[in-house]
PDB file of C-alpha atoms in Angstrom:
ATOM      1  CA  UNK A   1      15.758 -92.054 133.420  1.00 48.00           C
ATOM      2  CA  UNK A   2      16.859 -95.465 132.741  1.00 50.00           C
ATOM      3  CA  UNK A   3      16.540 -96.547 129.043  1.00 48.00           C
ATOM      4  CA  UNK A   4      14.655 -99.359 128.120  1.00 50.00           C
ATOM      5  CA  UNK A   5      16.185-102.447 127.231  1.00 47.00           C
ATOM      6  CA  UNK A   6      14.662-103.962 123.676  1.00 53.00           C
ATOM      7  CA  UNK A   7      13.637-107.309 124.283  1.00 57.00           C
ATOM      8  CA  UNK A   8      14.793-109.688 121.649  1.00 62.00           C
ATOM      9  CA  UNK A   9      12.502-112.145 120.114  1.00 64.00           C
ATOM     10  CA  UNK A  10      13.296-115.617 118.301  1.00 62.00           C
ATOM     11  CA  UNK A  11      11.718-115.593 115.093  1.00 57.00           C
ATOM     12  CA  UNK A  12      11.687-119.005 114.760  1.00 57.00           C
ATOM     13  CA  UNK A  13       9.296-119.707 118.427  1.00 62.00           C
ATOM     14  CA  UNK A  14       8.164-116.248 119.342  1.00 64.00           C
ATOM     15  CA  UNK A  15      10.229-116.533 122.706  1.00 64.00           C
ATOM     16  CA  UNK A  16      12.625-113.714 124.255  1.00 63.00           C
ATOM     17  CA  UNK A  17      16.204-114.753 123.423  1.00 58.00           C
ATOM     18  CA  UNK A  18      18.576-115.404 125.963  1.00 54.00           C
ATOM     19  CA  UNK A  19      21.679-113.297 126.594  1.00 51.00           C
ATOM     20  CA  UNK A  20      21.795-112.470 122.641  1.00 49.00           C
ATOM     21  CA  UNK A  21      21.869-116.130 121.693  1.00 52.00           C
ATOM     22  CA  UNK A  22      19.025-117.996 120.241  1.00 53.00           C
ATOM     23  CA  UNK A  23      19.051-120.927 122.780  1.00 51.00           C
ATOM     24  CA  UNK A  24      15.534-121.675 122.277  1.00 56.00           C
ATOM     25  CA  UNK A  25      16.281-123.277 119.386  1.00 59.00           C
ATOM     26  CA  UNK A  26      19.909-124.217 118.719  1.00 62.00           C
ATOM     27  CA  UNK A  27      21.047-128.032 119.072  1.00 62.00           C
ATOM     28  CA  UNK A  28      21.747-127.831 122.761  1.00 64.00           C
ATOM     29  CA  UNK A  29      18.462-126.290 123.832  1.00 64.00           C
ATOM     30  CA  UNK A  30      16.470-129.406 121.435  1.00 59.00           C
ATOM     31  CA  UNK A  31      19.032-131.715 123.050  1.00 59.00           C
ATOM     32  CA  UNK A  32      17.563-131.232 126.685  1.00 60.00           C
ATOM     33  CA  UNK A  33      14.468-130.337 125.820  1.00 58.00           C
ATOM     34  CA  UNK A  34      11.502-132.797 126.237  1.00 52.00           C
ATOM     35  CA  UNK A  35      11.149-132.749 122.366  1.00 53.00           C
ATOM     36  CA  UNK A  36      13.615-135.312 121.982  1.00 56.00           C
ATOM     37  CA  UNK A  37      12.392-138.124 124.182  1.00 62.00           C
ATOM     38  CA  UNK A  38      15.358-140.532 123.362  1.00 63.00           C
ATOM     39  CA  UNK A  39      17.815-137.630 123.878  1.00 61.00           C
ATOM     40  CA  UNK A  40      19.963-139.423 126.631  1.00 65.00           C
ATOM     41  CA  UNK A  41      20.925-142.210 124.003  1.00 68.00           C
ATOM     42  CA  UNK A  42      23.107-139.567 122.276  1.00 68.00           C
ATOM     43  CA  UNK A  43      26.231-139.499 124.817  1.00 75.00           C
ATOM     44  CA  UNK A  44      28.984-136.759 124.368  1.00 75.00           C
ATOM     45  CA  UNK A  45      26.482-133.910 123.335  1.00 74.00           C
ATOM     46  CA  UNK A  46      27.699-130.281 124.870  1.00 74.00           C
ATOM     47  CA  UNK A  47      25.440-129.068 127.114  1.00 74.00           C
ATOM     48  CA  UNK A  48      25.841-124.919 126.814  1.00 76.00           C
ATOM     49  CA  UNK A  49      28.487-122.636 124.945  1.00 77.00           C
ATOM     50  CA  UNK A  50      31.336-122.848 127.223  1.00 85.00           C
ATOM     51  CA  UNK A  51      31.259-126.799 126.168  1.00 86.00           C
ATOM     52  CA  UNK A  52      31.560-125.699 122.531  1.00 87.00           C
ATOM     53  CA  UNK A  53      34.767-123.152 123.642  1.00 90.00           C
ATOM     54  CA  UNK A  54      36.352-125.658 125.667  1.00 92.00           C
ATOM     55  CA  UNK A  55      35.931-128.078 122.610  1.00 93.00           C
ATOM     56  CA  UNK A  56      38.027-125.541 120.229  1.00 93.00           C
ATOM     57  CA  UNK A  57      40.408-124.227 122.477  1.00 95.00           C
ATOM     58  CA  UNK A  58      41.724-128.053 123.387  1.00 95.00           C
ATOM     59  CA  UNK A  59      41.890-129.062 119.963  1.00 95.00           C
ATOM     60  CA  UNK A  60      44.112-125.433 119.115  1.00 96.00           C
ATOM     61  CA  UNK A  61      46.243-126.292 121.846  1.00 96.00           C
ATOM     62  CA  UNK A  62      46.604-130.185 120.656  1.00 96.00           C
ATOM     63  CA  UNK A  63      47.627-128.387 117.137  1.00 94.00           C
ATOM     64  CA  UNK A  64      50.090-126.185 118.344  1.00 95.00           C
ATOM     65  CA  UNK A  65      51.838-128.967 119.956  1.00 94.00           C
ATOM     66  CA  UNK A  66      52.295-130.296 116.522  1.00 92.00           C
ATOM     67  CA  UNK A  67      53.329-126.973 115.449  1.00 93.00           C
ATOM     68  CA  UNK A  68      56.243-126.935 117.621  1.00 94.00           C
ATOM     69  CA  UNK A  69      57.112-130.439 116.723  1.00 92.00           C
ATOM     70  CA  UNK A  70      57.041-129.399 113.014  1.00 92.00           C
ATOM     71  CA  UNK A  71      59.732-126.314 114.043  1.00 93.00           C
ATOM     72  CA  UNK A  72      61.508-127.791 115.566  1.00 94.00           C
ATOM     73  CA  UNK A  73      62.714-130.286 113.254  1.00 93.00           C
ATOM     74  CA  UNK A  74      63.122-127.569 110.511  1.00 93.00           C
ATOM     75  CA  UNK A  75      64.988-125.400 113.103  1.00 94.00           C
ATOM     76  CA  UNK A  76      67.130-128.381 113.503  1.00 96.00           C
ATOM     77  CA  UNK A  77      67.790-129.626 109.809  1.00 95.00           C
ATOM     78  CA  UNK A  78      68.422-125.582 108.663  1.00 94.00           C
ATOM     79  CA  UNK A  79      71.000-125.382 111.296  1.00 95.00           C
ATOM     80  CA  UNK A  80      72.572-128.261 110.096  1.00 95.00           C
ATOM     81  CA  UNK A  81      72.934-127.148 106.484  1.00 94.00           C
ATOM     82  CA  UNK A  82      73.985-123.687 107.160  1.00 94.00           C
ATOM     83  CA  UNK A  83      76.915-125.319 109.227  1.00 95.00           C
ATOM     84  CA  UNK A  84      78.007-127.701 106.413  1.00 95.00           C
ATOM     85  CA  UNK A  85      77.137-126.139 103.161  1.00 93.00           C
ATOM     86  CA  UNK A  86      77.837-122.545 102.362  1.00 91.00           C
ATOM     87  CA  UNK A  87      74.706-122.002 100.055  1.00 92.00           C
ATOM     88  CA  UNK A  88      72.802-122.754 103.092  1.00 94.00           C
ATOM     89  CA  UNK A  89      74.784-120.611 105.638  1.00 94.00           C
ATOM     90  CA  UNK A  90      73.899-117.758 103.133  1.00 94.00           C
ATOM     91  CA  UNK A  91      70.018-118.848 102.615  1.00 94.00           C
ATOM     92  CA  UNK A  92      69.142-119.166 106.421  1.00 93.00           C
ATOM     93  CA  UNK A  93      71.182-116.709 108.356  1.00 91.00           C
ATOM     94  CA  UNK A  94      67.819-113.987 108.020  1.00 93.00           C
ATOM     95  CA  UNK A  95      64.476-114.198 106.869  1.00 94.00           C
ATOM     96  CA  UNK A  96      65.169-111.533 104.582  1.00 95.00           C
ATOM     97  CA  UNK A  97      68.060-113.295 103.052  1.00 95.00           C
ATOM     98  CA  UNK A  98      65.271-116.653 103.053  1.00 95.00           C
ATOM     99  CA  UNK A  99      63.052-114.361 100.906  1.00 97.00           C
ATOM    100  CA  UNK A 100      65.363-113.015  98.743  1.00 97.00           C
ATOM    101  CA  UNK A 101      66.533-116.881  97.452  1.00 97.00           C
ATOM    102  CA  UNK A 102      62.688-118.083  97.064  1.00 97.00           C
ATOM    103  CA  UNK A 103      62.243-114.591  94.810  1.00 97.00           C
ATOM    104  CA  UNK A 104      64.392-115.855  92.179  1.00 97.00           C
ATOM    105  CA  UNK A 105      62.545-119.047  91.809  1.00 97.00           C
ATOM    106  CA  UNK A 106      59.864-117.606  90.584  1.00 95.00           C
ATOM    107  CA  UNK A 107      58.048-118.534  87.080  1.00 93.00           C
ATOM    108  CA  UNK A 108      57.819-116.801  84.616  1.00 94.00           C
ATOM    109  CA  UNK A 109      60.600-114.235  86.306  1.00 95.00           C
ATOM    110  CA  UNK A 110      60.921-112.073  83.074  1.00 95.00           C
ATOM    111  CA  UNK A 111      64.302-110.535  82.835  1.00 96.00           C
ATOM    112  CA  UNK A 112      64.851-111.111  86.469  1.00 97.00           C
ATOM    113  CA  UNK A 113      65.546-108.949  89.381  1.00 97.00           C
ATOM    114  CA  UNK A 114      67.664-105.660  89.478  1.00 97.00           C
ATOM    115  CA  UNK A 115      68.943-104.408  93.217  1.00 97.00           C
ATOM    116  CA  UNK A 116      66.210-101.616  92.610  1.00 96.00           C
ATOM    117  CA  UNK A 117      63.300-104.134  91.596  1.00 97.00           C
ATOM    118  CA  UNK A 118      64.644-106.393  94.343  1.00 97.00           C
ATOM    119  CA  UNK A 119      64.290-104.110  96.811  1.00 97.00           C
ATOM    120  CA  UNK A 120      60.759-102.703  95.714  1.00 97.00           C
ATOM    121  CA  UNK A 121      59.983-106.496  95.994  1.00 97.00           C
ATOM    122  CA  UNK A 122      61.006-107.117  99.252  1.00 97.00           C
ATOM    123  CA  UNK A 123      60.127-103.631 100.823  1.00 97.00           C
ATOM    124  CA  UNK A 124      63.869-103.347 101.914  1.00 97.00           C
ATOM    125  CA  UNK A 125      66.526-100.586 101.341  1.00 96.00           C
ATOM    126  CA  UNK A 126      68.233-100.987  98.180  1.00 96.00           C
ATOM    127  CA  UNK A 127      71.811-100.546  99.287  1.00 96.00           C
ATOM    128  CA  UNK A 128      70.987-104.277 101.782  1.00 96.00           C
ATOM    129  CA  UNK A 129      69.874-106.130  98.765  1.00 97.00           C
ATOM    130  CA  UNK A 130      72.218-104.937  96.567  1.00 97.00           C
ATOM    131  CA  UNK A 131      75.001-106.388  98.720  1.00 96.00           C
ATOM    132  CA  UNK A 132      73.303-109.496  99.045  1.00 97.00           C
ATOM    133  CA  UNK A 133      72.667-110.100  95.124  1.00 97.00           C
ATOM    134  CA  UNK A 134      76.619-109.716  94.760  1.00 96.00           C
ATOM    135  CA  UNK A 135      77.325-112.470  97.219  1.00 95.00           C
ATOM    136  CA  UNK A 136      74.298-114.510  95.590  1.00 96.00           C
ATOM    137  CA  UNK A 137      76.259-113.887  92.519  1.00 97.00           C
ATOM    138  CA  UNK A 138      79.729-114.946  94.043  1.00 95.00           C
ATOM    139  CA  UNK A 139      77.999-118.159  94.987  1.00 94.00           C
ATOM    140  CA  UNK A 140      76.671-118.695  91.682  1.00 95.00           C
ATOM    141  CA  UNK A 141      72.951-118.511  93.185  1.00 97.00           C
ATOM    142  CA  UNK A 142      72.341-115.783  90.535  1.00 97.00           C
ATOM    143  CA  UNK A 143      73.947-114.605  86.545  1.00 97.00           C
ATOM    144  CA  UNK A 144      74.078-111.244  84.727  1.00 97.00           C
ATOM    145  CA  UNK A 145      71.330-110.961  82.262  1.00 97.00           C
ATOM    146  CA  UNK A 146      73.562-110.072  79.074  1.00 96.00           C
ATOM    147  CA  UNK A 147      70.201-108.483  76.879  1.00 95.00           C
ATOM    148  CA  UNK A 148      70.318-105.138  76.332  1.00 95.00           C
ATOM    149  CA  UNK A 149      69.158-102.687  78.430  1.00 94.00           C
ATOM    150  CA  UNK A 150      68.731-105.385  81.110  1.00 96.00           C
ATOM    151  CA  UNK A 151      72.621-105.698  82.148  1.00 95.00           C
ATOM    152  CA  UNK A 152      72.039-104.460  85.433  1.00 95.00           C
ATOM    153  CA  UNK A 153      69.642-107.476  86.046  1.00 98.00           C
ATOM    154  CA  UNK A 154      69.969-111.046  87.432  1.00 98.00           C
ATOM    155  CA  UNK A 155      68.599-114.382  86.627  1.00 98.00           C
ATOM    156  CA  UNK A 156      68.572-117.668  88.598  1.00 98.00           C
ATOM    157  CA  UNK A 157      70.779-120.268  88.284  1.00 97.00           C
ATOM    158  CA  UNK A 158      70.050-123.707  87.249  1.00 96.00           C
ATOM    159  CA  UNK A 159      71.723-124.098  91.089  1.00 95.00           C
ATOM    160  CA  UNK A 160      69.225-122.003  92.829  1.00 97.00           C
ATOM    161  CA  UNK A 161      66.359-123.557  90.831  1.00 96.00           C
ATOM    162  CA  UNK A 162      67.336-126.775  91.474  1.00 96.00           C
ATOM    163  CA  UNK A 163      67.857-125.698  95.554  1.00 95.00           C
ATOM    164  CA  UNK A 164      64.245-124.111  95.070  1.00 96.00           C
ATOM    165  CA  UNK A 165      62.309-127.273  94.196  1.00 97.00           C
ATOM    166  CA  UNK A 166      64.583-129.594  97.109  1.00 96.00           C
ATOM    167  CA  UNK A 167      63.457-127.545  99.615  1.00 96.00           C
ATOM    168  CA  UNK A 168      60.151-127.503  98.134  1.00 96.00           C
ATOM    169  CA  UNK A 169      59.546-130.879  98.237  1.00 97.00           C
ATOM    170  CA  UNK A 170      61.066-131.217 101.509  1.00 96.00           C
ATOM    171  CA  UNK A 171      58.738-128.817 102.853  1.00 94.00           C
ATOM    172  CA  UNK A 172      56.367-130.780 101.548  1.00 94.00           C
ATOM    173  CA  UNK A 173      57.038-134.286 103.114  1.00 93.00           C
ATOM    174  CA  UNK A 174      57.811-132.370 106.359  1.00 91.00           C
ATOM    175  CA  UNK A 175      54.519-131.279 106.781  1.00 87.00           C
ATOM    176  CA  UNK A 176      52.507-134.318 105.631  1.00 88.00           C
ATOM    177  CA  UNK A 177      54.525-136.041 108.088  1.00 87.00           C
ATOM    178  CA  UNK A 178      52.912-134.045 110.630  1.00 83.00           C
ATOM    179  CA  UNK A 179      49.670-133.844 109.169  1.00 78.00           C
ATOM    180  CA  UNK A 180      49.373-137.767 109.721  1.00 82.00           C
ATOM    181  CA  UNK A 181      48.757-136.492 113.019  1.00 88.00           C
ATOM    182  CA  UNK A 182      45.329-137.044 114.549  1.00 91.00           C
ATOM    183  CA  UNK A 183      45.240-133.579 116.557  1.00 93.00           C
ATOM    184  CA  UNK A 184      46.527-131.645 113.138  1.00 91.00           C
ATOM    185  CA  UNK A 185      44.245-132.765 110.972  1.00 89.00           C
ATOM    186  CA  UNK A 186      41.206-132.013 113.236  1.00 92.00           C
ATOM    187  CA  UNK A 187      42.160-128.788 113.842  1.00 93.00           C
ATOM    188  CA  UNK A 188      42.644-128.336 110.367  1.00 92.00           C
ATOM    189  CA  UNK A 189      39.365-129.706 109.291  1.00 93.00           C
ATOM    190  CA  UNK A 190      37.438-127.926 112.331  1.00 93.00           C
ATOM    191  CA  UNK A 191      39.188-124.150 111.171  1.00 94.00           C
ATOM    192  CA  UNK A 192      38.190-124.962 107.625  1.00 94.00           C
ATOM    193  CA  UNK A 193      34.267-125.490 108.627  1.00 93.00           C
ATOM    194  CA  UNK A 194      34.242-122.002 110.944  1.00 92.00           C
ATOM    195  CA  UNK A 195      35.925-120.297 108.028  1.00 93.00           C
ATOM    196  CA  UNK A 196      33.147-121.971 105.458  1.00 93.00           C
ATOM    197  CA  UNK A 197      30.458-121.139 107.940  1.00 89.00           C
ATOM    198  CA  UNK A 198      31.476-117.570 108.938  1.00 87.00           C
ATOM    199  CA  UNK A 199      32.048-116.485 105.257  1.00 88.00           C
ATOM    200  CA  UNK A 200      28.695-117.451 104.402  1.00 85.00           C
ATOM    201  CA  UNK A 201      26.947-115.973 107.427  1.00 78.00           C
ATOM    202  CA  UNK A 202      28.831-112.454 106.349  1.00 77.00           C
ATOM    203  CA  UNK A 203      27.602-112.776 102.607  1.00 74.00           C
ATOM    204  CA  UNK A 204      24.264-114.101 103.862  1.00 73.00           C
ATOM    205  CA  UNK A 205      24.821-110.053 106.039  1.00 72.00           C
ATOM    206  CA  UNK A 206      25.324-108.382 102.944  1.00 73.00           C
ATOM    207  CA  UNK A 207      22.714-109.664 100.462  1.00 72.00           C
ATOM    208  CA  UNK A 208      20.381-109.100 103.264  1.00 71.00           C
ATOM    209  CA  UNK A 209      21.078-105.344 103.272  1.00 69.00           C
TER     210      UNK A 209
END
């Protein structure tokens, strides 16, 4: 025996919704309906949801264009200083090595970071790290802490701090550079309303329950 199908109803105008949206009453549906008798004066209007998907997945693509573009140049400019400055060939050859330089930057960073904190930190096997915070050390990225009890620690440099905030900032002017960017920004602005409206509709979910 075939089970019957529950008929949805719109709350708002008593009529069966179609395909588990409420057509009968979203923007689109008002749009073409007779309600609005000057409708055709509003040009540009989607007319169903495959309008509204097109819409989002054009303006993600037009955004990851910029992405690349924004990469790319970093690519570029951190290949450069790892093949003129040593500091740099150190920071960049591996992501992990890229953590383990913004880690010390940190503030407040206490007594520092020991090759057993470090590695808790990171998630990464101690023995790695460990050889990593002695060549940090050789470059003068890093310093013994001399208190007591905390010997087997390091502290950051005035080098590394100084390092920290260049990149930083560069980081910074990279990306508003991009930003200026007419596709970025929309997409930017666009994600940040679904996120707003989403978040809402799930704690709008909860307090219902």
């Amino acid at each position: 025996m075939n089970k019957q199908i529950k008929e949805e109803v719109c709350a708002s105008c008593g009529k069966q919704v179609a395909s588990g949206a409420h057509s009968c009453c979203d923007f689109i549906a008002k749009q073409n309906s007779e309600i609005l008798e000057y409708a055709y004066l509003i040009s540009d209007m989607p007319e169903n949801g495959s309008d509204l998907r097109n819409l989002r997945q054009s303006m993600s693509r037009a955004f990851l264009q910029t992405q690349i573009n924004l990469e790319h140049i970093v690519y570029l400019d951190k290949k450069n200083w790892a093949e003129n400055y040593p500091i740099c060939e150190f920071i960049f050859k591996t992501p992990d090595r890229q953590m383990l330089f913004w880690m010390f930057a940190q503030d407040p960073i206490g007594e520092g970071f020991s090759p057993k904190t470090a590695a808790q930190y990171l998630q990464r096997d101690r023995t790695s790290v460990s050889k990593e915070l002695t060549t940090m050390h050789d470059l003068k990225l890093i310093y013994r802490n001399t208190k007591e009890g905390f010997q087997r620690y390091y502290l950051p440099s005035k080098k590394l701090v100084d390092s920290a905030l260049w990149f930083a900032e560069y980081y910074v002017d990279m990306t508003l550079s991009v930003t200026e960017e007419p596709a970025r920004d929309r997409f930017f602005k666009y994600r940040e309303a679904e996120r707003e409206y989403f978040s809402s509709a799930e704690k709008r979910g909860r307090d219902a329950q």
